[in-house]
JSON list of C-alpha atoms in Angstrom, two decimals:
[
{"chain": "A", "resi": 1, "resn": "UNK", "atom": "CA", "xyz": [-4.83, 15.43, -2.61]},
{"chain": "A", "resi": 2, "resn": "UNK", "atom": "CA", "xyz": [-1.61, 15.09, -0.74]},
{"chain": "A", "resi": 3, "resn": "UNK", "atom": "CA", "xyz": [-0.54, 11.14, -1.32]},
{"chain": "A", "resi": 4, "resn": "UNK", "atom": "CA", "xyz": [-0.11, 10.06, 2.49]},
{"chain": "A", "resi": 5, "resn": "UNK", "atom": "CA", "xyz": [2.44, 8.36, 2.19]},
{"chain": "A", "resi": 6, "resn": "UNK", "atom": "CA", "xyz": [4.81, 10.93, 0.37]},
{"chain": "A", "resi": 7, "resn": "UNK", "atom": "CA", "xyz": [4.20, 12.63, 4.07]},
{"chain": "A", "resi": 8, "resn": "UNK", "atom": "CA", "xyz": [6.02, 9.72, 6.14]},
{"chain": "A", "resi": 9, "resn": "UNK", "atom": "CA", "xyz": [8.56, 8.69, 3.39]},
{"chain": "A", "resi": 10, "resn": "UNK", "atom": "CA", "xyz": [11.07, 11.28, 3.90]},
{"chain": "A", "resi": 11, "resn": "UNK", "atom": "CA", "xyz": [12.77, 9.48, 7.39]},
{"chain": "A", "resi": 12, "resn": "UNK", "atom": "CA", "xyz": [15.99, 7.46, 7.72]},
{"chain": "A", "resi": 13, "resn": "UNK", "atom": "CA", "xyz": [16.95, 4.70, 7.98]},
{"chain": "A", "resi": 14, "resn": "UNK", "atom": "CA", "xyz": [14.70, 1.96, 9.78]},
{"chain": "A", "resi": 15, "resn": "UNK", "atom": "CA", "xyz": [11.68, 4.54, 10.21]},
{"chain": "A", "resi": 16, "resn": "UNK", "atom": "CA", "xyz": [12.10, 5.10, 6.06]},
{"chain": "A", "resi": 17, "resn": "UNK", "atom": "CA", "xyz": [12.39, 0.88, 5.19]},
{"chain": "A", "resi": 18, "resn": "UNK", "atom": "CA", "xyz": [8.87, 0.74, 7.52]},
{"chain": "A", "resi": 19, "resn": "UNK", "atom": "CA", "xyz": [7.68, 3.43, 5.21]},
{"chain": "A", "resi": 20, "resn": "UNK", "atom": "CA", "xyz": [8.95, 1.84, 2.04]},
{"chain": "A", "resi": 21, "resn": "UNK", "atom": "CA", "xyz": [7.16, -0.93, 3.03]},
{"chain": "A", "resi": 22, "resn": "UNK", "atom": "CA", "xyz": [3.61, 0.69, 3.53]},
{"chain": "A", "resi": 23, "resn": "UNK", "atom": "CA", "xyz": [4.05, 2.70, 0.51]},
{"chain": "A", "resi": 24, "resn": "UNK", "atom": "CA", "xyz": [4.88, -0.90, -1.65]},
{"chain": "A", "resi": 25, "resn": "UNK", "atom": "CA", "xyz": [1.24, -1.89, -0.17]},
{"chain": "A", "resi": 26, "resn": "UNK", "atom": "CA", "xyz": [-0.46, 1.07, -1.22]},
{"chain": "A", "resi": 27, "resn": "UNK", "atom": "CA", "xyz": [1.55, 1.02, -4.78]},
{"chain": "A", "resi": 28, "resn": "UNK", "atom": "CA", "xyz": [0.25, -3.04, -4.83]},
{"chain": "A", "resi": 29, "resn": "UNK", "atom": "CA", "xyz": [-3.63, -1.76, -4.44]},
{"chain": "A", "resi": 30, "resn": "UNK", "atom": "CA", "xyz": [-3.00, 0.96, -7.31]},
{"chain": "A", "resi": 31, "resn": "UNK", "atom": "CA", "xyz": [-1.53, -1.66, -9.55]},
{"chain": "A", "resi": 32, "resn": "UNK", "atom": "CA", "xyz": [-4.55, -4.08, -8.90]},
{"chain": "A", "resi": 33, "resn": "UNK", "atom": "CA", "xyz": [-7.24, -1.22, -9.13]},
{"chain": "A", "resi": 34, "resn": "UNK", "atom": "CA", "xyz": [-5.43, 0.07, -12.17]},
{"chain": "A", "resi": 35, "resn": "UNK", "atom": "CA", "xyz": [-5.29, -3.16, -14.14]},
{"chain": "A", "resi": 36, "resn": "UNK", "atom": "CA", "xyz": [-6.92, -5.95, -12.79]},
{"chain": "A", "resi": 37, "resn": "UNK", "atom": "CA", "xyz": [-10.20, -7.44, -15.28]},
{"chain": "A", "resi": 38, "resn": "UNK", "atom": "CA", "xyz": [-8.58, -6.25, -18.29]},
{"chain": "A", "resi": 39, "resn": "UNK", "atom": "CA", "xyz": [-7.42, -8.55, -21.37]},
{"chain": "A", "resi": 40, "resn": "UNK", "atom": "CA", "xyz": [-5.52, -6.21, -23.18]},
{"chain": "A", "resi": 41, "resn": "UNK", "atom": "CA", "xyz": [-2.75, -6.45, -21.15]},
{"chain": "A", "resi": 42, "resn": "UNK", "atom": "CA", "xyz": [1.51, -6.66, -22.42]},
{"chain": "A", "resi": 43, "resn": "UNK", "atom": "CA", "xyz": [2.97, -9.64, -21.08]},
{"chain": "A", "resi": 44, "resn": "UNK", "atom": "CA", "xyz": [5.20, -7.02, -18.75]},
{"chain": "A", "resi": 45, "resn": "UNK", "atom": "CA", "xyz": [1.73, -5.90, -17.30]},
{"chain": "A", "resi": 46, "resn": "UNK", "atom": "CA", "xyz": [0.58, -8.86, -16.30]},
{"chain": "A", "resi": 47, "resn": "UNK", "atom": "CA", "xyz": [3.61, -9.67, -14.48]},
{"chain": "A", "resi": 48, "resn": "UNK", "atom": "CA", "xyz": [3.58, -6.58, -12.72]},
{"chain": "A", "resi": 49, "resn": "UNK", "atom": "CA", "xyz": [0.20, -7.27, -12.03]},
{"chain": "A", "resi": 50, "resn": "UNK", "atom": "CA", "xyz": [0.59, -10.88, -10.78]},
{"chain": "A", "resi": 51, "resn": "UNK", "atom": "CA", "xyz": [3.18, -9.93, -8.36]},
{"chain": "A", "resi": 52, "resn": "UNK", "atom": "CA", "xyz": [0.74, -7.26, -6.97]},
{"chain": "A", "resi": 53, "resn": "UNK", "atom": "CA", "xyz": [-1.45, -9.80, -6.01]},
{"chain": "A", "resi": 54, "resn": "UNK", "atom": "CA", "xyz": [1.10, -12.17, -4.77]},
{"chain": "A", "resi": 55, "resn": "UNK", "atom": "CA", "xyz": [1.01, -12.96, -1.36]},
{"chain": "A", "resi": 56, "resn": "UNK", "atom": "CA", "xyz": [-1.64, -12.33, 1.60]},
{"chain": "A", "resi": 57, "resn": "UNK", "atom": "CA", "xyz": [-4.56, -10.02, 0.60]},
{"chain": "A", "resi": 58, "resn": "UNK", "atom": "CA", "xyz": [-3.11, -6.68, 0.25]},
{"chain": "A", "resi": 59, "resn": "UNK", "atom": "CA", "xyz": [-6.65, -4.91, 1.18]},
{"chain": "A", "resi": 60, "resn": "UNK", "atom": "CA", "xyz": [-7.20, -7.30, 3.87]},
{"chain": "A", "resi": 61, "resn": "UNK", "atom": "CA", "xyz": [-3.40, -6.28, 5.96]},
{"chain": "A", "resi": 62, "resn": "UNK", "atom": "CA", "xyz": [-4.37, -2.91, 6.24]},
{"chain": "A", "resi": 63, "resn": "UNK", "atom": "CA", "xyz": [-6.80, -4.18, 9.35]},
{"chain": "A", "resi": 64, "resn": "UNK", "atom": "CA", "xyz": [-4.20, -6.31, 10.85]},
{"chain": "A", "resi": 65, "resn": "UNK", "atom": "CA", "xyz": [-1.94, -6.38, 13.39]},
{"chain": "A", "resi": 66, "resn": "UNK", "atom": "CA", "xyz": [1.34, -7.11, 11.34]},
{"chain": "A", "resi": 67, "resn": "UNK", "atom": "CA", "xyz": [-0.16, -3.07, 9.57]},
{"chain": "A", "resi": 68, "resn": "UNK", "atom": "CA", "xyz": [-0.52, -1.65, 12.96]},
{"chain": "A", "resi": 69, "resn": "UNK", "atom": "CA", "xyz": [2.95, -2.95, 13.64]},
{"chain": "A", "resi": 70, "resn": "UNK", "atom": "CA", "xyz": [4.23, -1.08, 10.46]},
{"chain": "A", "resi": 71, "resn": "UNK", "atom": "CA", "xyz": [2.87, 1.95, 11.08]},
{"chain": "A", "resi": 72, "resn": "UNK", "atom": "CA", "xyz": [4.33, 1.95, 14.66]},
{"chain": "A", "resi": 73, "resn": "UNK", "atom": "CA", "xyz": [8.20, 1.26, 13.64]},
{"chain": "A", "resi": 74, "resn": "UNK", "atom": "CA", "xyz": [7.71, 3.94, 10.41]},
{"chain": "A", "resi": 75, "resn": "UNK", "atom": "CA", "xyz": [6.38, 6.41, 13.76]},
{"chain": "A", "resi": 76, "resn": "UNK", "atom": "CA", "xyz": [3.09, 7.12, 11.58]},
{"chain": "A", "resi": 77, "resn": "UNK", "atom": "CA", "xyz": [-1.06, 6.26, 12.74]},
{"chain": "A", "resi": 78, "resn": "UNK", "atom": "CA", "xyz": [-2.53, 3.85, 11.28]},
{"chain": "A", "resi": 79, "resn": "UNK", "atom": "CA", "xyz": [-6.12, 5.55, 11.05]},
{"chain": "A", "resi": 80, "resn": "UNK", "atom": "CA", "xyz": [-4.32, 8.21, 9.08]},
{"chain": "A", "resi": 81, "resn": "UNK", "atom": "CA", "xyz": [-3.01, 5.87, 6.67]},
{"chain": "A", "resi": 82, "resn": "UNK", "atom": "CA", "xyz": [-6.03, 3.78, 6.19]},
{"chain": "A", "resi": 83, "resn": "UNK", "atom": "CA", "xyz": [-7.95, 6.73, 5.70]},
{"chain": "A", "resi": 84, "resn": "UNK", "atom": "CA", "xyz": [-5.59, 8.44, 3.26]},
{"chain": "A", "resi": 85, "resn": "UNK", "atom": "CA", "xyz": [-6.07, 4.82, 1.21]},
{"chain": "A", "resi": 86, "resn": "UNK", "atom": "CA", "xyz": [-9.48, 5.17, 1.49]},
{"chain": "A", "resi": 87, "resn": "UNK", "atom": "CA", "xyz": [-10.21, 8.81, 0.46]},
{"chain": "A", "resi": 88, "resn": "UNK", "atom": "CA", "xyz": [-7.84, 7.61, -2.38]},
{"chain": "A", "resi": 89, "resn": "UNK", "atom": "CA", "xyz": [-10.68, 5.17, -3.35]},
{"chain": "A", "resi": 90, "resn": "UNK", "atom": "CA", "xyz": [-8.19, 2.39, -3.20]},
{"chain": "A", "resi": 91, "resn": "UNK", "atom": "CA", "xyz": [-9.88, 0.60, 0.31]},
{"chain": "A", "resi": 92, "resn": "UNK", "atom": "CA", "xyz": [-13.44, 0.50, 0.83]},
{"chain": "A", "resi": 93, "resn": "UNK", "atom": "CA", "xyz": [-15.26, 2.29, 3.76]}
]
């Protein structure tokens, strides 16, 4: 499957930062489906990990309006990027 977010990513300058920033999100909910529970972690991990969860509840902004706001300045629709995320099995239904 195409990653959605490799589709908006290739704008300039403003339009491409608003991308960056979705794509961090979806990288954050990769990181935390990837690796959280586990105890056999490197000490490099779990940092990466920690900072992942940092923050307000990654799952939880892709239904707000600060997301919807995102999308809008990286010119993208939100639907299509929540549902990209969720046929990636990384939001729930």
């Amino acid at each position: 499957m195409t990653d959605p977010i490799r589709l908006i990513s290739c704008g300039y300058g403003e339009t491409a930062l608003w991308a960056a920033v979705i794509d961090r999100a979806v990288r954050d909910l990769r990181i935390i489906q990837e690796l959280d529970g586990r105890d056999d972690l490197a000490k490099h991990t779990e940092d990466k990990l920690t900072r992942a969860k940092l923050g307000q509840d990654v799952h939880g902004w892709f239904d707000t309006d600060d997301f919807r706001e995102v999308c809008w300045m990286a010119q993208v629709r939100p639907e299509a990027i929540r549902d990209g995320v969720r046929k990636m099995g990384l939001l729930a239904e």
